[in-house]
Tab-separated table of C-alpha atoms in Angstrom:
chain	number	residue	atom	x	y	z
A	1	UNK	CA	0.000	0.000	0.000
A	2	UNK	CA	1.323	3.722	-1.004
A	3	UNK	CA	2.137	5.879	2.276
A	4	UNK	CA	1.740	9.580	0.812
A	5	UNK	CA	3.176	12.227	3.672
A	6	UNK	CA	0.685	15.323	3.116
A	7	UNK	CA	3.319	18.355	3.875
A	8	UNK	CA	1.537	21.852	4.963
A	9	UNK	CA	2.805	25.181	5.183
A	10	UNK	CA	1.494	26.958	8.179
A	11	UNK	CA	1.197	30.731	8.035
A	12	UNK	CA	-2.020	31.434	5.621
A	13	UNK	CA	-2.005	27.864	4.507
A	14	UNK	CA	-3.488	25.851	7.739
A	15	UNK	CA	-3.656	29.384	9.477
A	16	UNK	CA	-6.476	31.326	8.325
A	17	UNK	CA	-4.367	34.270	8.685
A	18	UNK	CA	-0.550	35.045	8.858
A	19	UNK	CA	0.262	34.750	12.402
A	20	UNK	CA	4.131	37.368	12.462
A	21	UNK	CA	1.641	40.477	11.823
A	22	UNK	CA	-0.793	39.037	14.503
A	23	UNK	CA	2.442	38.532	16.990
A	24	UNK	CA	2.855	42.199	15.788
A	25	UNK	CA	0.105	43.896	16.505
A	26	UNK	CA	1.055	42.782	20.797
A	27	UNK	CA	3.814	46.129	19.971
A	28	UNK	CA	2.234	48.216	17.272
A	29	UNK	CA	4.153	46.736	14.495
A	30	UNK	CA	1.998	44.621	12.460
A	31	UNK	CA	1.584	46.840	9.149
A	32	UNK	CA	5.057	46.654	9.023
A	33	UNK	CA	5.358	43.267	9.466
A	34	UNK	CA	2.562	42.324	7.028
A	35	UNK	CA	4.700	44.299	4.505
A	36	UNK	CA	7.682	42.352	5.119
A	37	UNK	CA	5.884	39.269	5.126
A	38	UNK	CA	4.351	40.305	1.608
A	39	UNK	CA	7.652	41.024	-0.291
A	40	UNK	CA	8.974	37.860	1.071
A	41	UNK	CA	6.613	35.910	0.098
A	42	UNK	CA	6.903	37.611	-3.514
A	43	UNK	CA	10.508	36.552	-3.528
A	44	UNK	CA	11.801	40.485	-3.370
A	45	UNK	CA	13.723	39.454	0.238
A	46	UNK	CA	15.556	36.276	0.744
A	47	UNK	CA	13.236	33.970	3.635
A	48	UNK	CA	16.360	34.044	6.021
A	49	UNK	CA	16.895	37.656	5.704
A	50	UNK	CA	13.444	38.694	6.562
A	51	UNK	CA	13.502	36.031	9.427
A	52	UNK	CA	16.366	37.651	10.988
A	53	UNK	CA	14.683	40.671	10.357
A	54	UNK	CA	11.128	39.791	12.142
A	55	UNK	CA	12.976	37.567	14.895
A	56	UNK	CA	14.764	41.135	15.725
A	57	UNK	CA	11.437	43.070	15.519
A	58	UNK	CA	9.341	40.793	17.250
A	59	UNK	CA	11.705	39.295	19.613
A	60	UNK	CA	10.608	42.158	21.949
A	61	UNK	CA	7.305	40.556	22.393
A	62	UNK	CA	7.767	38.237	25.021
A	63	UNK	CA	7.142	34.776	24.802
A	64	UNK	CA	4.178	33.906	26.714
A	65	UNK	CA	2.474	36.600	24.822
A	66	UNK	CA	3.336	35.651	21.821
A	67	UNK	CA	2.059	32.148	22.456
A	68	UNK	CA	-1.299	33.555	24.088
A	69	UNK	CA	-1.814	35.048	19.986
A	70	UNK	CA	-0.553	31.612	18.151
A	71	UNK	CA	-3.080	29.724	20.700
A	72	UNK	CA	-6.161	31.983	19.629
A	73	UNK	CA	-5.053	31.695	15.632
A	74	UNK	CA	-7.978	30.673	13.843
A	75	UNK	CA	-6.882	27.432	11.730
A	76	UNK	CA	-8.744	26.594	8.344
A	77	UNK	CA	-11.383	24.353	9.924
A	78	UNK	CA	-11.304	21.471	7.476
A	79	UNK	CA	-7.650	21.437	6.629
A	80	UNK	CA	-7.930	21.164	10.569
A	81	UNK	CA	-9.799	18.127	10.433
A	82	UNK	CA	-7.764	16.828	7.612
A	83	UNK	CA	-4.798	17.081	9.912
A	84	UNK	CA	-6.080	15.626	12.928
A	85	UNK	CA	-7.512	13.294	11.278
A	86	UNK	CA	-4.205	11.863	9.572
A	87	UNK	CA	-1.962	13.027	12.244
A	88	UNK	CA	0.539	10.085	11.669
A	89	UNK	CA	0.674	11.012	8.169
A	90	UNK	CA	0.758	14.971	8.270
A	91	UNK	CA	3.772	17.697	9.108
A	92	UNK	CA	3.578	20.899	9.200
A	93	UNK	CA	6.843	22.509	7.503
A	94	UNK	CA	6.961	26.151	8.561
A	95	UNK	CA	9.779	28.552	8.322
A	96	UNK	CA	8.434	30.472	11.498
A	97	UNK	CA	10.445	30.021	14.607
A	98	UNK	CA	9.395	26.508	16.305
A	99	UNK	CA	10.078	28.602	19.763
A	100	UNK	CA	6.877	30.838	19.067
A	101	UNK	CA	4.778	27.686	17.751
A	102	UNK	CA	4.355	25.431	20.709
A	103	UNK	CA	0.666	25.870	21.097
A	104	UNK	CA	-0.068	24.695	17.241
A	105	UNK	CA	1.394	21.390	18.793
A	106	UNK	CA	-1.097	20.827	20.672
A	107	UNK	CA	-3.762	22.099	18.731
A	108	UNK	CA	-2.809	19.787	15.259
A	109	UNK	CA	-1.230	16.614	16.993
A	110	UNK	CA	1.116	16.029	14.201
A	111	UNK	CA	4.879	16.969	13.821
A	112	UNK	CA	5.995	20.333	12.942
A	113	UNK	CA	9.605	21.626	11.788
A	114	UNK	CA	10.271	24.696	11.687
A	115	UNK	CA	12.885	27.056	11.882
A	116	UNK	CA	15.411	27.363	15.214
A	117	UNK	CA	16.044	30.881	17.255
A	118	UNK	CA	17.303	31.043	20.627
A	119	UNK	CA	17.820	33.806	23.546
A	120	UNK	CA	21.001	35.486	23.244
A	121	UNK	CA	22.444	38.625	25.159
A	122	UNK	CA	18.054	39.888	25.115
A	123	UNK	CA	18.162	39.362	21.553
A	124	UNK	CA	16.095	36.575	19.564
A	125	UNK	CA	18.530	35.322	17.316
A	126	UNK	CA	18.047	32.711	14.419
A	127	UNK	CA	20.119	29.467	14.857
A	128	UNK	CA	18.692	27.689	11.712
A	129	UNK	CA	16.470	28.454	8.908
A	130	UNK	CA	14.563	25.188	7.559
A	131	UNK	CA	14.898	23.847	4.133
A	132	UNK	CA	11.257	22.727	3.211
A	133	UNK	CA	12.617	21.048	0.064
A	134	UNK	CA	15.232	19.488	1.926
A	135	UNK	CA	13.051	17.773	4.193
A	136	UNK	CA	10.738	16.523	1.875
A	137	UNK	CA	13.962	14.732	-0.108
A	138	UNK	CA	13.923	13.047	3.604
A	139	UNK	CA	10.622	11.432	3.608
A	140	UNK	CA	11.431	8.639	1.780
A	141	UNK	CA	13.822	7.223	4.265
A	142	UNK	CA	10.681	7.635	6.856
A	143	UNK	CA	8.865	5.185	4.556
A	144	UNK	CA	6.858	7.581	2.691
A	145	UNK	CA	6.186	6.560	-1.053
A	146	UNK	CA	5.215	9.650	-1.708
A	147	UNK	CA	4.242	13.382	-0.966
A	148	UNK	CA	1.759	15.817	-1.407
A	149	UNK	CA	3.091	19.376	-0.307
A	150	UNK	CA	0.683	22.371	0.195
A	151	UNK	CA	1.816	26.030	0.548
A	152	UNK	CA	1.757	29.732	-0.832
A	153	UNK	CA	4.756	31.256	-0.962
A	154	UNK	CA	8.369	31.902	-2.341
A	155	UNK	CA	9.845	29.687	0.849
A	156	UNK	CA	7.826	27.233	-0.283
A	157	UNK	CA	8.591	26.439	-3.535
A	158	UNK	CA	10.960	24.300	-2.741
A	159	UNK	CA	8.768	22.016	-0.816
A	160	UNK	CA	6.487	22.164	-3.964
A	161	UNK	CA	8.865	21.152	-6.246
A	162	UNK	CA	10.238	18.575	-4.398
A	163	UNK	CA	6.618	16.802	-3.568
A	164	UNK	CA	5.130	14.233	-5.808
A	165	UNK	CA	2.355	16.752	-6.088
A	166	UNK	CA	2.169	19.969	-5.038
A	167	UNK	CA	-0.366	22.099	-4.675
A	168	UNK	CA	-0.356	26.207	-4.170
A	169	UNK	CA	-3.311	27.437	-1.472
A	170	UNK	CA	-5.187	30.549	-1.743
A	171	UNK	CA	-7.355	30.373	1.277
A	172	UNK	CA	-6.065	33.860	3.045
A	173	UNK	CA	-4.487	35.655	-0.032
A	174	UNK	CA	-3.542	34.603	-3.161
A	175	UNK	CA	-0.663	32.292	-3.708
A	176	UNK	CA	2.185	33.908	-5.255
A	177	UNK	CA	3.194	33.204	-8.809
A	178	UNK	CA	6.129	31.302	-8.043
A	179	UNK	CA	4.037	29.017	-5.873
A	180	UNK	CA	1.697	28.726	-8.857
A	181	UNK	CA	4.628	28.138	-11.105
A	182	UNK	CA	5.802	25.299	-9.072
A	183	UNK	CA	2.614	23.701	-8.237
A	184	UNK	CA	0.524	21.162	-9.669
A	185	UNK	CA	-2.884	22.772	-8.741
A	186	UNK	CA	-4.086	25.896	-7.696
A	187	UNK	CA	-7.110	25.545	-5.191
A	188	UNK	CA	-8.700	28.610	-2.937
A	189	UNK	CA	-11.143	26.869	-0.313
A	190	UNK	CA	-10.431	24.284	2.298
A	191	UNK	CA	-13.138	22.209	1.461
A	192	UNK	CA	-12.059	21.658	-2.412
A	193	UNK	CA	-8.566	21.255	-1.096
A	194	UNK	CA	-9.583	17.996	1.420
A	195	UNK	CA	-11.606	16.471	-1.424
A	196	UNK	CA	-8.514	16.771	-3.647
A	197	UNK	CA	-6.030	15.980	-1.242
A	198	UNK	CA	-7.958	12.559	-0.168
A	199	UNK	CA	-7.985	11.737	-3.620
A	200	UNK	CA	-4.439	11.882	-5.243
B	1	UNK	CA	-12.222	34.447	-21.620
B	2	UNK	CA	-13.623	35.352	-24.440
B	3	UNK	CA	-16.994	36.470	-23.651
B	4	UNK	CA	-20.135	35.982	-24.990
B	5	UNK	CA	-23.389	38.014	-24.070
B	6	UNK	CA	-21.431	39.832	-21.700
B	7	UNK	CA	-20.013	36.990	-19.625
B	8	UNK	CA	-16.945	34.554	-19.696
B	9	UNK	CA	-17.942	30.862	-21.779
B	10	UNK	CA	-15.775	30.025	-18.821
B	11	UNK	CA	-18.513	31.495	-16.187
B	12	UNK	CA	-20.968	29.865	-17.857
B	13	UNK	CA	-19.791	26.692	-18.496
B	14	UNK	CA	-18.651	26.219	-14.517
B	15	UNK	CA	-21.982	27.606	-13.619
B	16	UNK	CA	-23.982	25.015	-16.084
B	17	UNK	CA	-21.057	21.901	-14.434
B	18	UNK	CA	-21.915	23.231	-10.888
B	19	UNK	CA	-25.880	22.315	-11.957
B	20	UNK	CA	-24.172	18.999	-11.931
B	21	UNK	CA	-21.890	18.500	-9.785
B	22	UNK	CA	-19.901	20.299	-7.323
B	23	UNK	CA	-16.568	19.152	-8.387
B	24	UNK	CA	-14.994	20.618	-10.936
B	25	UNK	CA	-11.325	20.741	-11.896
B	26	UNK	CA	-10.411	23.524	-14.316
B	27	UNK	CA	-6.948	22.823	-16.696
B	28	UNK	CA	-5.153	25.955	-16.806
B	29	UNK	CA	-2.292	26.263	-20.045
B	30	UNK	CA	-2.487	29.387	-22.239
B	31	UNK	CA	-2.975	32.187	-19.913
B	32	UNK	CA	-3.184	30.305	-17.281
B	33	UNK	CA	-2.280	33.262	-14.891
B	34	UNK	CA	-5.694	35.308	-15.989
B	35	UNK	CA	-7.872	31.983	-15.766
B	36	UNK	CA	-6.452	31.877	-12.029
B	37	UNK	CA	-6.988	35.403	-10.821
B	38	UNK	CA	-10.404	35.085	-12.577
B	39	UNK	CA	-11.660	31.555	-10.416
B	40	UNK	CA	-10.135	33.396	-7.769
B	41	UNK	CA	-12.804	35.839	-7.706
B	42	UNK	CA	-15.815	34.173	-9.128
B	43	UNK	CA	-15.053	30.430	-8.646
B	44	UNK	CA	-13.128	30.002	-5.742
B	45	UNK	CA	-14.657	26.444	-5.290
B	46	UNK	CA	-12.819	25.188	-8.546
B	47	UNK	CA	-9.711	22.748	-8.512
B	48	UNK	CA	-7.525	24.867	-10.839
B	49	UNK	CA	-5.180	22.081	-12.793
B	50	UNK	CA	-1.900	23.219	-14.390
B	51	UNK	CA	-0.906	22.008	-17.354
B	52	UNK	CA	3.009	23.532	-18.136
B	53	UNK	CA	2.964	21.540	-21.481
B	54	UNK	CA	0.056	22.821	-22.988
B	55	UNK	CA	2.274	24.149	-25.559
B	56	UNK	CA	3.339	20.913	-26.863
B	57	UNK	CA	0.454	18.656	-25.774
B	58	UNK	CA	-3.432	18.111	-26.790
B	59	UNK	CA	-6.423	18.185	-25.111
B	60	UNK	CA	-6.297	14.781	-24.397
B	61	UNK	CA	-3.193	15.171	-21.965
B	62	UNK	CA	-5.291	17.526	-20.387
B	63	UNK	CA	-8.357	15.653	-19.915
B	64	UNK	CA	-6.036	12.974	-18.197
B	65	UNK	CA	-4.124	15.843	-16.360
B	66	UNK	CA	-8.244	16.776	-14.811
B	67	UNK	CA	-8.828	13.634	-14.228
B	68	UNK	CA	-6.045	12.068	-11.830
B	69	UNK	CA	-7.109	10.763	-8.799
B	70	UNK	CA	-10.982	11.033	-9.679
B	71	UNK	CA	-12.187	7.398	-9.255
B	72	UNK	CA	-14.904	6.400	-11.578
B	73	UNK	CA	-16.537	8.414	-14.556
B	74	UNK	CA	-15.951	11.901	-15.008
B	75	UNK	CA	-17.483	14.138	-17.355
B	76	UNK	CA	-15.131	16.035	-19.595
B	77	UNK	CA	-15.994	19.342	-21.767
B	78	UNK	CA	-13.848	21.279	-23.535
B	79	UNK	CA	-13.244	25.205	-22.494
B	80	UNK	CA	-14.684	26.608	-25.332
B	81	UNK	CA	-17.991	25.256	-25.355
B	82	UNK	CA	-21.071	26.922	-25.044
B	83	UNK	CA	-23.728	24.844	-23.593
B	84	UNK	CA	-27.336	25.615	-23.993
B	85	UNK	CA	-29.111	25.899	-20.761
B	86	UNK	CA	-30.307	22.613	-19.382
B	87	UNK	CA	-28.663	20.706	-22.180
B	88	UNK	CA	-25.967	19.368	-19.372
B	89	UNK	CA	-28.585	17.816	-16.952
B	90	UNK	CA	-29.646	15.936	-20.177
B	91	UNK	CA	-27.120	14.680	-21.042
B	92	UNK	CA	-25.726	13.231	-17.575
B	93	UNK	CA	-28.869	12.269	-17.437
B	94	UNK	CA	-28.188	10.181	-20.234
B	95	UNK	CA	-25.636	8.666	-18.970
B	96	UNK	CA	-26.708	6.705	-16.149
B	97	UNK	CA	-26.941	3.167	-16.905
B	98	UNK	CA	-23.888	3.325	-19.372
B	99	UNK	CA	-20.074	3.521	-18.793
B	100	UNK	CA	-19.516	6.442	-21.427
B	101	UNK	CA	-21.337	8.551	-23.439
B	102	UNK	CA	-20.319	10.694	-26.097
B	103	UNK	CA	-21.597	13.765	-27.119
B	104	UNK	CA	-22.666	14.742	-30.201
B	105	UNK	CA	-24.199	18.273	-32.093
B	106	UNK	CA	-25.593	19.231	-35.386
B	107	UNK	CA	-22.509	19.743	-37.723
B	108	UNK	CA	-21.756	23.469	-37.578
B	109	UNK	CA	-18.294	24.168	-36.505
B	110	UNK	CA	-15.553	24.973	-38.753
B	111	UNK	CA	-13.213	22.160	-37.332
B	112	UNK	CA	-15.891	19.555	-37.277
B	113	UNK	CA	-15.255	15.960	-36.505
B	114	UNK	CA	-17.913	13.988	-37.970
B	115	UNK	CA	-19.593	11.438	-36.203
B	116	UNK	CA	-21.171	8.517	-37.728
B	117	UNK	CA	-24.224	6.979	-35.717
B	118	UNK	CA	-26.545	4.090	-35.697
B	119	UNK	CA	-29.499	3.283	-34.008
B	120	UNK	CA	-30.172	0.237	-32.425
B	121	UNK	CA	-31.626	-1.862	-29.613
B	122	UNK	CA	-29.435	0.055	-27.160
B	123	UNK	CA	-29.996	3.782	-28.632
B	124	UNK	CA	-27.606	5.913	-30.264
B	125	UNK	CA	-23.976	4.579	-30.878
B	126	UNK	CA	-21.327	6.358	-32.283
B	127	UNK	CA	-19.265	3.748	-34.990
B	128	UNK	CA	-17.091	6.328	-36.368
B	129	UNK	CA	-14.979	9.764	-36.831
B	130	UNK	CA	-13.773	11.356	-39.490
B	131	UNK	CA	-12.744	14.601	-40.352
B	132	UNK	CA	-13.014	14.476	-44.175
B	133	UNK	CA	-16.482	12.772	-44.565
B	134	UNK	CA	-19.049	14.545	-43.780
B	135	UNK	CA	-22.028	13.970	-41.371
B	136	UNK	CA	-25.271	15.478	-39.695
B	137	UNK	CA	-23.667	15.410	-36.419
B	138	UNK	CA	-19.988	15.931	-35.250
B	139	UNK	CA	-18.398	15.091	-31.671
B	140	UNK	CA	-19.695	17.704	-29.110
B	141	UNK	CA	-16.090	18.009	-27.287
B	142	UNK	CA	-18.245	16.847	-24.304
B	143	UNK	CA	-17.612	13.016	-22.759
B	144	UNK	CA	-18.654	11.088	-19.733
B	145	UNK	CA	-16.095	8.333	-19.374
B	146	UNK	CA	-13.680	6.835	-16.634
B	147	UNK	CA	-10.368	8.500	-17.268
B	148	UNK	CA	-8.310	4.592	-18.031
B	149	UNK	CA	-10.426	5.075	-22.028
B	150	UNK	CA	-8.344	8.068	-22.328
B	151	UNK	CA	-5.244	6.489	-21.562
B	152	UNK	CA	-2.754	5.378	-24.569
B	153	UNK	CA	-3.194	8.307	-26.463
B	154	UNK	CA	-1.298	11.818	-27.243
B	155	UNK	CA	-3.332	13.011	-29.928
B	156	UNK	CA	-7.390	13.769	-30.136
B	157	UNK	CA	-9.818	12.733	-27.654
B	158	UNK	CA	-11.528	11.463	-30.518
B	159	UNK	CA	-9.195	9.043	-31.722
B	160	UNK	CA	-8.825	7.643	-28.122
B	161	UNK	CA	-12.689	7.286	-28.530
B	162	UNK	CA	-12.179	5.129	-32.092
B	163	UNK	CA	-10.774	2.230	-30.217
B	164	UNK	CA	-13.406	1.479	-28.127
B	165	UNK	CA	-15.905	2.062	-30.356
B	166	UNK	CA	-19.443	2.131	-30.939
B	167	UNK	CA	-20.299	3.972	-28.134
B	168	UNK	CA	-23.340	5.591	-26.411
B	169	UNK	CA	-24.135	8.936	-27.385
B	170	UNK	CA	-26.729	10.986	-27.391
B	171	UNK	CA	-27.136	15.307	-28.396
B	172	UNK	CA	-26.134	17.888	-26.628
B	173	UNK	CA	-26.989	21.218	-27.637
B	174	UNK	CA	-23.663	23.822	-27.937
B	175	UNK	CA	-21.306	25.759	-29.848
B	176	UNK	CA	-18.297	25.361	-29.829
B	177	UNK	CA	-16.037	28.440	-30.256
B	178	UNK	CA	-12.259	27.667	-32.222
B	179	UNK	CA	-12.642	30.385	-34.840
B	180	UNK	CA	-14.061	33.814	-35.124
B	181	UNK	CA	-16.951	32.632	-37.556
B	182	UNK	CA	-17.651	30.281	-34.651
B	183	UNK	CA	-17.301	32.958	-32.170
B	184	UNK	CA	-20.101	34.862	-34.442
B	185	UNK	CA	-22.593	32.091	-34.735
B	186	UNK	CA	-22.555	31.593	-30.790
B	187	UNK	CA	-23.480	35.219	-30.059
B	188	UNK	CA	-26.305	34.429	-31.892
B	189	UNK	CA	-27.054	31.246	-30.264
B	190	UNK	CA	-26.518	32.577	-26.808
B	191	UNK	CA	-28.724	35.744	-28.211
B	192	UNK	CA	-31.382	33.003	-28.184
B	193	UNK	CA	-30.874	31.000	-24.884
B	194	UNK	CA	-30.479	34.002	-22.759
B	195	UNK	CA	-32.293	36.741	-24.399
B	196	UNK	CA	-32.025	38.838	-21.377
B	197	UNK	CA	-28.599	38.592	-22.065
């Protein structure tokens, strides 16, 4: 029988809006943010440069408020579902910081990577920024025959490209063009996207 | 995106398929990028297909491309059809009892395929296509069929078709829009089936 591993991004893809401007807003920064998330996501900024970037901005939020916002993120409720639902069979690949992300553990039950920061001298500084394609070339050895990747931006093209199928997500905006470019379908409700996903 | 009485065929041919069904899975090619932005804001419930290769591949690749992962029959239409209202329901209507149907119209377009039919015990059958020899009716562009017929095959839908011939067919009423003159005739059809435009 074919294992498929059903990769998501998290910010705008399972999260049904982009959680760095809504860790912004706790300090008055989140118009800012949501600009540097958008020309990331359009490719104008490297991923690890903005990272840096927003780790620096928003490491001045501290933590247990920052995880009080990710807690109360609304999720897309079926891709939710779909998640819990196949929790031995899902990850959620995020370039966010895994340090802010703890409470989406708990919410989604399946395993997350994401991107390392630690504490240093008050600072929030970025240990490691996460390949998504690379760790979809490591499936395989996890016994996956396949995988289906999901995302909607720049960062995650690589992911897309890697997959067996990939597929670029316009739930919260739409997906950029290199997404699109590197995708296999273009889908914009969660609904449609279940149905599909069930079905490849 | 051309459009025809003031709206998209596209728009109108998802809205007839939703009638139908409510999955639909769109192949995007040739402007694939304005196809997107536009089921982005009128169709957001459509599975949007890509198909990178459209230069170099037929319709056929793309039927296939629509159809992966969909178990059992799936109705396929062309993008450029115009379908009359109601003609859709009749002909999945049709359908039920049989593994395919084919559709066929009146000769009209300028890039016919002819059809040739029989009648018999079991209705309609399609026993062959040809482009040279004319008919009364040519193939619609319009199909229900599981997606394994289709396989085998890199040129016309059609001549997938001729190998498991006869088949099932019955009418469907459309135009189908390749060329300007057939671009002309169906603002005159669709002058008739929506008159209030």
């Amino acid at each position: 029988m074919t294992r498929t591993a059903y990769c998501f991004d998290l910010d705008g893809t399972l999260s049904a809006m982009e959680i760095l401007p809504a860790i912004a807003a706790e300090i008055g920064f989140s118009e800012e943010v949501e600009t540097l998330t958008r020309v990331t996501m359009d490719g104008h900024l490297s991923f690890a440069q903005s990272l840096r970037l927003r780790a620096l901005l928003l490491g001045a939020v501290p933590i247990e408020r920052v995880h009080r916002v990710v807690a109360d993120l609304p999720l897309d409720e079926h891709l939710e579902q779909f998640v819990t639902d196949r929790a031995d069979s899902c990850f959620v690949v995020t370039g966010n910081l895994g340090v802010w992300l703890t409470p989406m553990l708990d919410r989604l039950a399946c395993p997350m990577v994401a991107s390392i920061a630690s504490h240093r001298d008050g600072h929030l500084r970025v240990d490691h920024v996460l390949d998504k394609g690379e760790f979809v070339r490591g499936l395989p050895s996890r016994g996956f025959d396949r995988v289906i990747a999901v995302g909607d931006g720049a960062n995650d093209v690589p992911m897309l490209r890697e997959a067996t199928y990939g597929v670029a997500f316009g739930g919260v905006h739409s997906p950029t063009r290199s997404a699109v470019e590197a995708a296999d379908y273009v889908v914009h409700e969660g609904r449609d996207l279940c149905r599909l996903l069930a079905e490849l | 995106m051309v459009e025809v009485g003031g709206r998209t065929i596209l728009s109108r041919l998802i809205e007839e398929v939703e009638r139908q069904t409510d999955r639909i899975h769109v192949v995007v090619g040739y402007r694939e990028e304005l196809i997107i932005q536009h089921c982005a804001l009128h169709h957001r419930n459509v599975v949007l297909v890509r198909n990178p290769d459209f230069r170099t591949t037929q319709t056929i690749h793309s039927y296939r491309l629509g159809a992966r992962g969909l178990p059992g029959p799936a109705l396929f239409i062309d993008g450029d059809c115009l379908i009359a209202p109601g003609a859709l329901g009749s002909f999945v209507e049709a359908a039920r009892g049989h593994r395919s149907l084919v559709g066929l119209t009146p000769a009209s377009s300028d890039h016919a395929v002819f059809a040739a039919v029989r009648e018999g015990d079991r209705g309609t059958e399609v026993v062959g296509f040809d482009r040279a020899t004319p008919e009364a009716q040519e193939w619609a562009s319009v199909l229900i069929t599981p997606a394994d017929v289709l396989e085998g095959h890199e040129n016309f839908v059609y001549e997938a078709l001729a190998e498991h011939l006869p088949l099932p067919a019955a009418t469907i009423e459309l135009a189908e829009v390749d060329t300007t003159a057939d671009l002309e005739r169906a603002h005159v059809r669709a002058a008739q089936w929506w008159p209030a435009g």
